[in-house]
Amino acid sequence: MSATISNDDTVFTREPAGSQPPALPQRPHQQLYSPQQQLCSPQRQLYQPQQWTDPSQSMSSLSAGLDFADSHQSLLPRRESLGAPRAESGAPQTEFSAREMVSTADDRPPTTERIPEFVLDIPAGVRCATHHPGGTIVGSVVVTVTKPTKATRIRLTFLGQQRVYVREPTQAPLTPHTNVDHTMFDKQLVLWGRALSDGDAAQDTLLPGTLRVPFSIRMPRVNYPATLKRDKVGRIRYLVWATLERPGTFVDHTLTTHKEELCFEPTVYPQRVPEALHIGHTISGKPDSTTAHVAVEVTGCILHMPAVAGDRVMYQLEARTRLDHNRADADDTRQTDAVQCIIRFMRVYVVERLRARALIRGREQMQTTRTDIHAVTLVSDASKPPRISNSTNIYSSSGYLRLPLDMCPFDSKQLKRMYELRVECDVVDKSSLLDKVTRHKSTYAMRLPLDVCTVAPDDCDPLLMQVEPDSLLPPHHKAASEPALLVGGWELEQSFVKWDKFNPTWVELARKRSAD
């Protein structure tokens, strides 16, 4: 016996036990939408079940549904799910897709800004590289407008500037620093639009689209100072940026790109044939120290000078303590104490010396600053473990000293950078080693000039070393050459892409909008 149950318009029949139940019918809209997606049906009647038989006839209703889906993202999962019904596994795929059905929505602009993009595009290999005299810097300026825009010009600026901090000549202990700026060059080039001599009255129109204008900067064979930044000492920088000038009602509108800072380094040739630097110096003690009667005698040599930045320099040094005869009498009883003073450690520092010059109130002022850029503790040649320090009055060491790679001397109009070696010896009394409270230590230091070049002497012609260095690559303040700015100058050509859905900027802004 079977029973019949009615539920709305569908009739279900209960079969006897043991028989196979028939498959339950499903409504067409239940196959297409999840329970969350059914929320849009009572509010806006966007579809009817029979409309999905032919997707081409439901374009208008689907577009309205997509507009509602954009404003209710929390209710609808993704736009692609509102397309044609998914086919069952094994069923043939339909030729229509949701992305093809909503292609008309891609024609809408992703932004309403007049100038959504104005950037200075310099390749990463050029932006991160170190440039030298005679090199070329390339890049391009990209501007995108969505509407016809009146503009005067697009201008490129390349600026080289120095700044030094010098104290004023007063007797006050805390004298503030004075900033003195000097412009090495300020070059400008019009990439698009009217020339600078035409003034701001002449105007052109930028059509909707993306305009890319390449440029190149050719550095002259002149030694400009290296890029530098030292707090309260000085700063040297090279900046390049672009400016878009537009006319206004009362004042002109100016749009500026990010100022890109480039790294520059001069080329320094060796001034003589490599030779050894012999050392023979006696360091006297400080008058107010407990070892004032003790002197340290340093002897040795440093091979292969001038040195190349980043290379190894071979050294051989020896230091010994003795009685300072200039401060002790012949019958001084402290002669035996000089033998008791031993050299515990020996260190070598690579020092950067910057000399700043500036004209303040009609008087030229100079200020010298020394900064330690590299330090090495020399290992003793004595036959003992390296962790145990020296316990005699003689300290000898030999080996190699690695110089920093970014060393580059230069002589500019306001700044001059040189290098030197500082040798320090720690001298202590042997009798006070056991007592940490009464232990006395004195530091003896001496300075040696360090000649550094950026071109290896083996790569230079010996005849060039006999020529005056300024005749090869003169400093910028002794030469009249300046950088040259050109439109183009490399393989990239000027291009224009109209403002539509195939524009690269259009696609990028559409991706950002969909991601947000």
XYZ file of C-alpha atoms in Angstrom:
516
model
C 0.000 0.000 0.000
C 1.369 3.414 -0.926
C 0.655 6.871 0.413
C 0.703 10.143 -1.462
C 1.961 13.361 0.132
C 1.571 16.762 -1.539
C 4.130 19.556 -0.933
C 3.374 22.767 -2.898
C 3.230 21.784 -6.573
C 5.325 18.624 -6.251
C 3.735 15.246 -5.462
C 5.770 12.631 -3.598
C 4.651 8.998 -3.374
C 5.681 6.716 -0.509
C 6.443 3.244 -1.845
C 6.335 0.037 0.152
C 9.399 -1.136 2.020
C 11.969 -2.892 -0.099
C 11.269 -0.963 -3.292
C 13.713 1.595 -4.833
C 12.602 5.200 -4.222
C 12.372 7.373 -7.352
C 14.790 10.254 -7.891
C 13.542 13.526 -6.432
C 12.983 16.265 -9.010
C 15.018 19.451 -8.644
C 14.027 22.917 -9.588
C 16.170 24.663 -12.237
C 17.179 27.610 -10.022
C 18.267 25.237 -7.243
C 20.899 23.804 -9.596
C 22.424 27.205 -10.270
C 22.569 29.041 -6.983
C 23.631 28.255 -3.441
C 21.367 29.200 -0.484
C 23.365 32.399 0.019
C 22.992 33.390 -3.608
C 19.202 32.907 -3.411
C 19.032 36.050 -1.281
C 19.139 38.204 -4.371
C 16.072 36.579 -5.891
C 13.380 38.036 -3.565
C 14.861 41.523 -3.643
C 15.386 41.862 -7.376
C 13.792 39.409 -9.754
C 16.770 39.000 -12.012
C 15.978 35.724 -13.641
C 13.386 33.083 -14.322
C 14.230 29.370 -14.447
C 13.268 29.062 -18.103
C 15.621 31.936 -19.122
C 18.753 29.849 -18.575
C 17.998 27.567 -21.459
C 19.643 30.092 -23.827
C 22.468 32.193 -22.255
C 22.513 34.669 -25.113
C 18.970 35.792 -24.252
C 19.767 36.522 -20.594
C 22.514 39.143 -21.077
C 20.496 42.079 -19.808
C 19.282 40.278 -16.702
C 22.750 38.924 -15.967
C 24.329 42.403 -16.201
C 21.796 43.682 -13.685
C 22.614 40.754 -11.430
C 26.315 41.493 -11.656
C 25.720 45.124 -10.702
C 23.862 43.941 -7.646
C 26.633 41.432 -6.903
C 29.273 44.186 -6.971
C 27.403 46.076 -4.252
C 26.776 42.938 -2.137
C 30.130 41.186 -2.145
C 29.441 39.670 1.261
C 26.469 37.747 -0.132
C 27.906 36.613 -3.451
C 31.231 34.756 -3.528
C 32.704 35.524 -6.951
C 31.609 37.078 -10.210
C 32.526 34.004 -12.246
C 29.968 31.903 -10.310
C 27.084 33.937 -11.799
C 27.704 32.646 -15.313
C 26.196 29.761 -17.170
C 25.203 26.658 -15.148
C 28.001 24.253 -14.378
C 27.791 21.065 -16.333
C 27.683 17.725 -14.557
C 30.800 15.584 -14.513
C 31.149 13.895 -17.853
C 28.716 16.259 -19.572
C 29.918 18.349 -22.547
C 31.126 21.859 -21.672
C 29.068 24.779 -22.923
C 30.756 27.327 -25.223
C 29.536 30.245 -23.121
C 31.423 31.418 -20.000
C 30.721 34.025 -17.383
C 33.818 36.055 -18.321
C 32.677 36.281 -21.930
C 29.199 37.286 -20.815
C 30.479 40.217 -18.663
C 33.070 41.521 -21.171
C 31.049 44.711 -21.552
C 31.862 45.658 -17.945
C 35.625 45.715 -18.760
C 35.101 48.724 -21.013
C 34.437 50.953 -18.011
C 37.513 52.997 -16.966
C 39.051 51.800 -13.691
C 39.693 55.383 -12.496
C 38.259 58.862 -12.920
C 41.513 60.768 -12.271
C 42.762 62.973 -15.083
C 46.452 62.025 -14.603
C 46.563 58.641 -12.833
C 50.232 58.006 -13.651
C 53.320 60.211 -13.945
C 56.527 58.377 -13.048
C 60.238 58.355 -13.790
C 61.127 54.851 -14.991
C 64.833 53.987 -14.670
C 65.837 50.323 -15.118
C 66.937 48.584 -11.930
C 70.353 47.775 -13.406
C 70.948 51.475 -14.073
C 69.405 52.787 -10.864
C 71.462 50.492 -8.580
C 74.725 50.710 -10.541
C 77.737 52.917 -9.795
C 78.387 55.343 -12.639
C 81.788 56.600 -13.741
C 83.129 59.379 -15.988
C 82.215 58.836 -19.624
C 79.219 56.592 -18.804
C 75.605 56.861 -19.917
C 72.474 56.893 -17.738
C 69.241 55.872 -19.488
C 65.581 55.926 -18.489
C 62.139 57.113 -19.555
C 59.257 59.280 -18.363
C 55.758 57.746 -18.413
C 52.595 59.849 -18.227
C 49.002 58.574 -18.517
C 45.973 60.840 -18.960
C 42.327 59.751 -19.156
C 40.995 62.919 -20.785
C 42.409 65.433 -23.276
C 44.695 67.543 -21.075
C 46.322 70.852 -21.869
C 49.963 70.995 -20.823
C 52.912 73.257 -21.431
C 55.825 70.824 -21.302
C 57.412 67.768 -19.684
C 60.829 68.739 -18.354
C 63.729 66.573 -17.145
C 66.159 67.914 -14.504
C 69.582 66.514 -13.547
C 71.174 68.164 -10.490
C 74.584 67.712 -8.849
C 74.931 69.395 -5.460
C 77.357 69.584 -2.543
C 76.658 70.609 1.049
C 79.173 71.022 3.879
C 78.684 71.725 7.588
C 81.261 74.141 8.996
C 81.351 75.846 12.386
C 81.585 79.605 12.488
C 84.818 81.145 13.878
C 83.626 82.107 17.373
C 84.870 81.452 20.880
C 81.643 79.844 22.050
C 82.090 76.165 22.991
C 78.823 75.095 21.331
C 78.864 76.856 17.990
C 76.128 75.741 15.596
C 77.034 74.390 12.191
C 76.515 76.465 9.087
C 75.239 74.786 5.933
C 76.966 75.910 2.757
C 75.595 74.606 -0.568
C 77.337 74.525 -3.914
C 75.736 73.465 -7.201
C 78.082 71.619 -9.535
C 75.583 71.517 -12.422
C 71.850 71.960 -13.028
C 70.882 70.647 -16.470
C 67.337 70.708 -17.877
C 65.801 69.183 -21.007
C 62.301 69.453 -22.507
C 61.084 65.948 -23.353
C 57.656 66.985 -24.705
C 55.910 70.253 -25.408
C 57.125 73.778 -25.886
C 60.708 74.887 -25.389
C 61.719 76.823 -22.294
C 62.293 79.942 -24.406
C 58.653 79.961 -25.562
C 57.374 80.745 -22.062
C 54.159 79.423 -20.529
C 51.760 80.991 -23.031
C 52.124 78.214 -25.628
C 50.222 75.016 -24.841
C 49.798 71.557 -26.292
C 47.268 68.807 -25.630
C 47.997 65.362 -24.241
C 45.623 62.842 -25.806
C 44.017 60.150 -23.623
C 46.525 57.343 -23.296
C 50.008 56.496 -22.040
C 52.992 58.423 -23.407
C 56.511 57.088 -22.803
C 59.457 59.354 -23.654
C 62.979 57.868 -23.318
C 66.004 59.940 -22.347
C 69.734 59.479 -21.813
C 72.356 61.341 -19.765
C 75.959 61.236 -20.944
C 78.524 61.983 -18.264
C 81.668 63.824 -19.435
C 85.182 62.507 -18.821
C 85.478 64.654 -15.722
C 86.034 63.498 -12.150
C 83.018 64.653 -10.192
C 83.177 63.835 -6.457
C 81.778 60.523 -5.253
C 78.310 60.221 -3.749
C 78.664 60.938 -0.031
C 76.508 61.346 3.064
C 78.090 62.039 6.467
C 76.113 63.523 9.329
C 77.336 66.990 10.352
C 80.199 66.746 7.855
C 78.991 66.916 4.251
C 76.754 65.514 1.553
C 77.173 65.009 -2.189
C 74.280 63.750 -4.281
C 73.123 63.480 -7.883
C 69.355 63.744 -8.457
C 67.192 63.285 -11.549
C 63.447 63.921 -11.782
C 60.726 64.988 -14.244
C 58.166 67.801 -14.049
C 54.812 68.169 -15.835
C 53.724 71.788 -16.222
C 50.045 72.558 -16.789
C 48.373 75.988 -17.183
C 46.034 77.221 -14.471
C 43.622 80.058 -13.944
C 45.815 82.068 -11.594
C 48.965 79.967 -11.186
C 50.379 77.099 -13.205
C 50.005 73.552 -11.894
C 53.178 71.519 -11.504
C 53.364 67.734 -11.055
C 56.757 66.280 -10.056
C 57.927 62.678 -10.026
C 59.988 61.047 -7.305
C 63.573 62.350 -7.204
C 65.852 59.446 -8.034
C 69.328 59.548 -6.464
C 72.163 58.084 -8.526
C 75.518 56.804 -7.316
C 78.637 58.251 -8.932
C 82.293 57.414 -8.396
C 85.341 59.071 -10.017
C 88.156 57.180 -11.689
C 91.453 57.542 -9.813
C 94.637 56.462 -11.579
C 97.852 55.585 -9.671
C 100.328 58.425 -9.578
C 103.477 56.319 -9.269
C 104.832 52.827 -9.768
C 103.933 50.455 -6.891
C 106.566 50.273 -4.194
C 106.930 49.390 -0.534
C 106.124 51.909 2.210
C 108.823 51.644 4.890
C 107.894 52.488 8.477
C 110.253 53.644 11.230
C 108.585 55.741 13.893
C 108.897 56.215 17.640
C 105.749 57.014 19.628
C 106.173 58.906 22.887
C 103.921 58.386 25.879
C 101.355 60.852 27.138
C 102.676 63.193 29.842
C 99.787 62.529 32.233
C 99.910 58.715 31.980
C 101.674 56.233 34.217
C 103.803 55.091 31.259
C 104.957 58.574 30.234
C 108.599 57.461 30.468
C 108.002 54.574 28.020
C 108.181 54.925 24.235
C 107.088 52.470 21.551
C 109.226 51.994 18.475
C 107.338 50.736 15.392
C 109.228 49.401 12.364
C 108.234 47.455 9.265
C 106.814 48.013 5.805
C 103.612 47.838 3.745
C 104.048 46.367 0.291
C 102.460 47.321 -3.009
C 101.571 50.976 -2.514
C 99.487 52.687 -3.882
C 96.771 50.217 -2.979
C 93.593 49.423 -4.899
C 90.252 49.627 -3.111
C 88.991 46.150 -2.260
C 92.382 44.421 -2.633
C 94.663 42.888 -0.029
C 97.751 44.693 1.188
C 100.678 42.749 2.625
C 102.214 44.158 5.813
C 105.017 43.342 8.252
C 105.117 45.313 11.522
C 107.100 45.072 14.735
C 106.678 47.153 17.897
C 108.838 47.178 21.045
C 108.859 49.207 24.252
C 111.906 51.093 25.497
C 112.777 53.999 27.739
C 111.949 57.399 26.300
C 115.324 59.205 26.429
C 113.716 62.547 25.724
C 111.813 62.396 29.035
C 114.218 60.423 31.229
C 117.723 61.190 32.509
C 120.687 58.935 32.015
C 120.681 57.825 35.673
C 116.917 57.431 35.802
C 115.940 54.475 37.977
C 112.868 53.797 35.799
C 114.959 52.198 33.023
C 114.169 48.779 34.436
C 110.465 49.697 34.538
C 110.457 50.186 30.764
C 111.264 46.511 30.325
C 108.315 45.582 32.572
C 105.906 47.383 30.207
C 104.633 44.952 27.585
C 102.547 45.316 24.426
C 99.325 43.369 24.777
C 97.598 44.103 21.471
C 98.316 45.815 18.179
C 95.549 47.149 15.910
C 95.394 48.815 12.520
C 92.557 51.190 11.550
C 91.665 52.452 8.076
C 90.627 56.075 8.590
C 88.643 58.313 6.275
C 89.685 61.957 6.504
C 87.304 64.601 5.177
C 88.360 68.222 4.884
C 85.537 70.721 4.395
C 86.091 74.236 3.109
C 83.555 77.031 3.047
C 83.432 80.813 2.820
C 81.626 82.241 5.857
C 81.275 86.018 6.259
C 84.064 86.677 3.806
C 86.544 84.323 5.495
C 87.477 80.825 4.378
C 86.967 78.232 7.094
C 88.309 74.680 7.109
C 87.275 71.708 9.204
C 88.764 68.190 9.230
C 86.879 65.091 10.387
C 88.310 61.590 10.799
C 86.146 58.451 10.771
C 87.251 54.842 11.303
C 85.844 52.719 8.478
C 87.760 49.466 9.070
C 89.628 47.924 12.016
C 91.829 44.820 12.249
C 93.514 43.306 15.322
C 96.897 41.978 14.245
C 97.757 38.436 15.299
C 101.148 38.000 16.923
C 103.715 35.799 15.203
C 104.771 34.311 18.565
C 104.370 30.533 18.962
C 101.325 30.576 21.249
C 97.543 30.145 20.898
C 95.902 33.131 19.202
C 93.548 33.721 22.157
C 96.444 34.447 24.513
C 97.725 37.991 24.166
C 101.360 39.019 24.109
C 103.365 39.010 27.357
C 106.680 40.496 26.172
C 107.871 43.954 25.234
C 108.140 42.948 21.549
C 105.091 42.460 19.326
C 105.556 41.370 15.692
C 102.924 40.527 13.120
C 102.738 39.905 9.381
C 99.957 39.052 6.976
C 97.413 40.640 4.679
C 95.095 43.567 5.281
C 91.862 43.708 3.254
C 90.839 47.243 2.290
C 87.151 48.250 2.004
C 85.674 48.171 -1.467
C 83.995 51.608 -1.352
C 87.201 53.602 -0.845
C 87.504 56.400 -3.405
C 89.531 59.591 -2.828
C 88.500 62.836 -4.519
C 89.215 66.556 -4.377
C 86.194 68.764 -4.916
C 85.707 72.474 -4.493
C 84.296 72.132 -0.988
C 85.187 68.603 0.120
C 88.377 66.580 -0.087
C 88.530 62.934 0.951
C 91.769 61.160 1.820
C 92.717 57.996 3.682
C 95.284 57.057 6.271
C 96.323 54.142 8.481
C 96.345 54.435 12.276
C 98.466 51.924 14.191
C 97.630 51.514 17.886
C 99.536 49.599 20.556
C 98.122 48.797 24.017
C 100.922 49.027 26.592
C 100.414 47.782 30.175
C 102.597 47.206 33.212
C 103.343 43.523 33.708
C 103.195 43.862 37.476
C 99.579 45.079 37.370
C 98.148 42.281 35.258
C 97.009 40.266 38.263
C 95.049 43.131 39.794
C 92.193 44.356 37.621
C 91.577 47.336 39.901
C 95.049 48.845 39.647
C 95.687 47.743 36.093
C 96.831 50.646 33.921
C 96.698 50.673 30.135
C 98.093 53.260 27.758
C 97.404 53.510 24.028
C 100.155 54.582 21.660
C 99.011 55.620 18.183
C 100.641 56.750 14.961
C 99.260 57.721 11.547
C 100.521 56.748 8.098
C 99.323 58.140 4.735
C 97.426 55.610 2.649
C 97.521 56.140 -1.089
C 94.410 54.597 -2.694
C 93.384 54.351 -6.345
C 90.461 52.748 -8.173
C 92.428 51.515 -11.207
C 94.990 48.775 -10.635
C 98.567 49.801 -11.492
C 98.985 46.620 -13.526
C 96.153 47.731 -15.820
C 97.740 51.133 -16.528
C 100.413 52.094 -18.987
C 103.619 53.044 -17.104
C 103.834 56.153 -19.272
C 100.479 57.337 -17.922
C 101.831 57.255 -14.359
C 104.428 59.851 -15.307
C 101.769 62.233 -16.628
C 99.984 64.674 -14.373
C 96.790 62.949 -13.104
C 94.649 66.035 -13.731
C 95.487 65.891 -17.443
C 93.796 62.465 -17.784
C 90.574 63.123 -15.877
C 90.536 66.663 -14.466
C 88.352 67.605 -11.475
C 85.032 69.199 -12.245
C 86.065 72.611 -10.911
C 88.998 72.674 -13.345
C 87.011 71.594 -16.429
C 84.236 73.269 -18.380
C 82.406 70.083 -19.395
C 78.944 69.248 -18.046
C 76.552 66.300 -18.490
C 74.583 66.181 -21.759
C 70.832 65.371 -21.703
C 69.301 63.827 -24.843
C 65.860 62.610 -25.909
C 66.212 58.909 -26.729
C 69.806 57.822 -27.115
C 69.190 54.101 -26.496
C 67.159 51.201 -27.880
C 63.871 52.340 -26.305
C 61.782 54.535 -28.609
C 58.971 56.975 -27.882
C 55.596 55.229 -27.772
C 51.931 56.045 -27.234
C 49.105 53.661 -26.263
C 45.548 54.981 -26.334
C 43.353 54.839 -23.261
C 41.303 51.624 -23.509
C 41.086 48.230 -21.840
C 44.268 47.098 -23.638
C 46.342 49.917 -22.111
C 48.919 48.559 -19.588
C 48.007 51.226 -17.030
C 44.310 50.431 -17.479
C 44.996 46.731 -16.774
C 47.173 47.493 -13.746
C 44.606 49.823 -12.189
C 41.842 47.295 -12.860
C 43.840 44.617 -11.054
C 44.392 46.858 -8.053
C 40.719 47.741 -7.956
C 39.641 44.096 -8.043
C 42.229 43.201 -5.377
C 40.923 45.903 -3.051
